[in-house]
mmCIF file of C-alpha atoms and ligand atoms in Angstrom:
data_model
loop_
_atom_site.group_PDB
_atom_site.id
_atom_site.type_symbol
_atom_site.label_atom_id
_atom_site.label_comp_id
_atom_site.label_asym_id
_atom_site.label_seq_id
_atom_site.Cartn_x
_atom_site.Cartn_y
_atom_site.Cartn_z
ATOM 1 C CA MET A 1 55.669 35.451 46.953
ATOM 2 C CA ASN A 2 52.851 37.951 47.305
ATOM 3 C CA LYS A 3 49.394 36.692 46.523
ATOM 4 C CA LYS A 4 47.946 38.121 43.327
ATOM 5 C CA ILE A 5 44.504 39.636 43.429
ATOM 6 C CA LEU A 6 42.667 40.563 40.266
ATOM 7 C CA ILE A 7 40.193 43.413 40.684
ATOM 8 C CA VAL A 8 37.550 43.513 37.952
ATOM 9 C CA GLU A 9 35.783 46.876 38.131
ATOM 10 C CA ASP A 10 34.648 49.257 35.393
ATOM 11 C CA ASN A 11 34.229 52.323 37.587
ATOM 12 C CA PRO A 12 37.590 54.103 38.103
ATOM 13 C CA GLN A 13 36.556 55.516 41.483
ATOM 14 C CA ASN A 14 35.512 52.108 42.785
ATOM 15 C CA MET A 15 38.735 50.635 41.429
ATOM 16 C CA ARG A 16 40.774 53.206 43.341
ATOM 17 C CA LEU A 17 38.719 52.676 46.491
ATOM 18 C CA THR A 18 39.196 48.902 46.356
ATOM 19 C CA GLU A 19 42.927 49.335 45.835
ATOM 20 C CA MET A 20 43.089 51.745 48.753
ATOM 21 C CA VAL A 21 41.267 49.323 51.015
ATOM 22 C CA LEU A 22 43.801 46.624 50.095
ATOM 23 C CA SER A 23 46.884 48.836 50.062
ATOM 24 C CA ALA A 24 47.843 47.948 53.642
ATOM 25 C CA GLU A 25 48.115 44.264 52.693
ATOM 26 C CA SER A 26 51.058 42.817 50.838
ATOM 27 C CA TYR A 27 49.134 41.739 47.764
ATOM 28 C CA THR A 28 50.036 42.260 44.152
ATOM 29 C CA LEU A 29 46.997 43.984 42.681
ATOM 30 C CA LEU A 30 45.990 43.443 39.048
ATOM 31 C CA GLU A 31 43.272 45.401 37.250
ATOM 32 C CA ALA A 32 40.688 44.685 34.595
ATOM 33 C CA THR A 33 37.904 47.051 33.591
ATOM 34 C CA ASN A 34 35.735 44.690 31.547
ATOM 35 C CA GLY A 35 35.026 41.004 31.097
ATOM 36 C CA GLU A 36 37.288 40.399 28.100
ATOM 37 C CA GLU A 37 40.190 42.030 29.873
ATOM 38 C CA ALA A 38 39.440 40.064 33.036
ATOM 39 C CA LEU A 39 39.715 36.779 31.133
ATOM 40 C CA GLU A 40 42.948 37.879 29.444
ATOM 41 C CA VAL A 41 44.613 39.059 32.650
ATOM 42 C CA ALA A 42 43.462 35.953 34.513
ATOM 43 C CA LYS A 43 44.988 33.664 31.872
ATOM 44 C CA GLU A 44 48.244 35.625 31.809
ATOM 45 C CA GLU A 45 48.696 36.193 35.522
ATOM 46 C CA CYS A 46 46.876 33.329 37.247
ATOM 47 C CA PRO A 47 45.573 35.387 40.186
ATOM 48 C CA ASP A 48 45.104 33.733 43.587
ATOM 49 C CA LEU A 49 41.778 35.481 44.114
ATOM 50 C CA ILE A 50 39.406 37.584 42.021
ATOM 51 C CA ILE A 51 37.180 40.474 43.100
ATOM 52 C CA MET A 52 34.408 40.600 40.521
ATOM 53 C CA ASP A 53 32.108 43.552 39.983
ATOM 54 C CA VAL A 54 28.811 42.089 38.791
ATOM 55 C CA GLN A 55 27.702 45.133 36.767
ATOM 56 C CA LEU A 56 30.151 45.391 33.877
ATOM 57 C CA PRO A 57 29.606 46.656 30.323
ATOM 58 C CA LYS A 58 28.813 43.922 27.735
ATOM 59 C CA MET A 59 29.763 40.781 29.625
ATOM 60 C CA SER A 60 28.501 40.746 33.226
ATOM 61 C CA GLY A 61 30.700 39.689 36.109
ATOM 62 C CA LEU A 62 28.607 36.559 36.470
ATOM 63 C CA GLU A 63 29.202 35.636 32.821
ATOM 64 C CA VAL A 64 32.931 36.175 33.313
ATOM 65 C CA THR A 65 32.769 33.927 36.378
ATOM 66 C CA ARG A 66 30.986 31.173 34.426
ATOM 67 C CA LYS A 67 33.633 31.355 31.702
ATOM 68 C CA LEU A 68 36.447 31.217 34.251
ATOM 69 C CA ARG A 69 34.924 28.175 35.924
ATOM 70 C CA GLU A 70 35.020 26.327 32.588
ATOM 71 C CA ILE A 71 38.818 26.679 32.571
ATOM 72 C CA PRO A 72 40.406 23.971 34.769
ATOM 73 C CA GLU A 73 43.030 26.386 36.118
ATOM 74 C CA PHE A 74 40.311 28.596 37.565
ATOM 75 C CA SER A 75 37.859 25.949 38.676
ATOM 76 C CA ARG A 76 38.669 26.656 42.339
ATOM 77 C CA THR A 77 40.067 30.186 42.355
ATOM 78 C CA PRO A 78 38.221 32.168 45.058
ATOM 79 C CA ILE A 79 35.913 34.733 43.439
ATOM 80 C CA ILE A 80 34.155 37.465 45.432
ATOM 81 C CA ALA A 81 31.179 39.025 43.641
ATOM 82 C CA ILE A 82 30.550 42.705 44.358
ATOM 83 C CA THR A 83 27.330 44.432 43.415
ATOM 84 C CA ALA A 84 26.053 47.982 43.686
ATOM 85 C CA TYR A 85 22.384 47.128 43.851
ATOM 86 C CA ALA A 86 21.831 44.478 46.439
ATOM 87 C CA MET A 87 18.573 42.867 45.437
ATOM 88 C CA LYS A 88 16.832 39.802 46.718
ATOM 89 C CA GLY A 89 18.225 36.766 44.945
ATOM 90 C CA ASP A 90 21.481 38.440 43.902
ATOM 91 C CA LYS A 91 23.507 36.396 46.306
ATOM 92 C CA GLU A 92 21.997 33.150 45.033
ATOM 93 C CA LYS A 93 22.628 34.196 41.423
ATOM 94 C CA ALA A 94 26.246 34.997 42.219
ATOM 95 C CA LEU A 95 26.794 31.695 43.997
ATOM 96 C CA ASP A 96 25.015 29.833 41.168
ATOM 97 C CA ALA A 97 27.383 31.412 38.653
ATOM 98 C CA GLY A 98 30.307 30.028 40.630
ATOM 99 C CA CYS A 99 31.277 32.894 42.918
ATOM 100 C CA ASN A 100 32.375 31.839 46.409
ATOM 101 C CA ALA A 101 31.215 34.928 48.269
ATOM 102 C CA TYR A 102 29.155 38.027 47.769
ATOM 103 C CA LEU A 103 29.467 41.582 49.063
ATOM 104 C CA SER A 104 27.388 44.656 48.304
ATOM 105 C CA LYS A 105 28.784 48.145 47.701
ATOM 106 C CA PRO A 106 29.977 50.289 49.297
ATOM 107 C CA ILE A 107 32.752 47.874 50.112
ATOM 108 C CA SER A 108 33.810 47.825 53.728
ATOM 109 C CA ALA A 109 37.416 48.669 54.564
ATOM 110 C CA ARG A 110 37.296 45.971 57.213
ATOM 111 C CA ASP A 111 35.092 43.242 55.730
ATOM 112 C CA LEU A 112 36.790 42.965 52.349
ATOM 113 C CA PRO A 113 40.361 42.427 53.641
ATOM 114 C CA ASN A 114 39.064 39.997 56.283
ATOM 115 C CA LEU A 115 37.110 37.999 53.735
ATOM 116 C CA ILE A 116 40.075 37.899 51.336
ATOM 117 C CA ALA A 117 42.461 36.716 54.052
ATOM 118 C CA LYS A 118 39.992 34.027 55.099
ATOM 119 C CA MET A 119 39.445 32.793 51.551
ATOM 120 C CA LEU A 120 43.148 32.715 50.686
ATOM 121 C CA LEU A 121 43.844 30.716 53.834
ATOM 122 C CA GLN A 122 41.027 28.293 53.055
ATOM 123 C CA ARG A 123 42.300 27.830 49.530
ATOM 124 C CA GLN A 124 45.802 27.205 50.836
ATOM 125 C CA GLU A 125 44.554 24.594 53.278
ATOM 126 C CA GLU A 126 42.687 22.785 50.504
ATOM 127 C CA GLY A 127 45.940 22.541 48.566
ATOM 128 C CA GLN A 128 46.552 23.921 45.124
ATOM 129 C CA GLY A 129 45.340 20.816 43.270
HETATM 130 MN MN1 MN B 1 30.298 48.217 37.514
#
């Protein structure tokens, strides 16, 4: 079965770009444009990996990540934080919130798929428990 990837991104152009970058891979792509929706889709679809925009309206991507980590099902789901304004300390904040990796925009058509493949493999090797 194809791995499910949830893309959380409020900007339609960035959403399309991320989907384009991943279109060559055989993933099932799910979308959420805000934090509430991200939590709903995650609970319904149980994605294998989540790409999390940090700058979201109302609830930030880091808040969404903290909430997800409180749910046992998502305690170990790989989460990649993506931010538009790479500032000193952002990476630490993202990792503190429970993200596993951090990338700054613009997303790289090579780095993002590589990172996703690596994280899915790692997760698989750890076992699903
Ligand atoms: Mn955003």
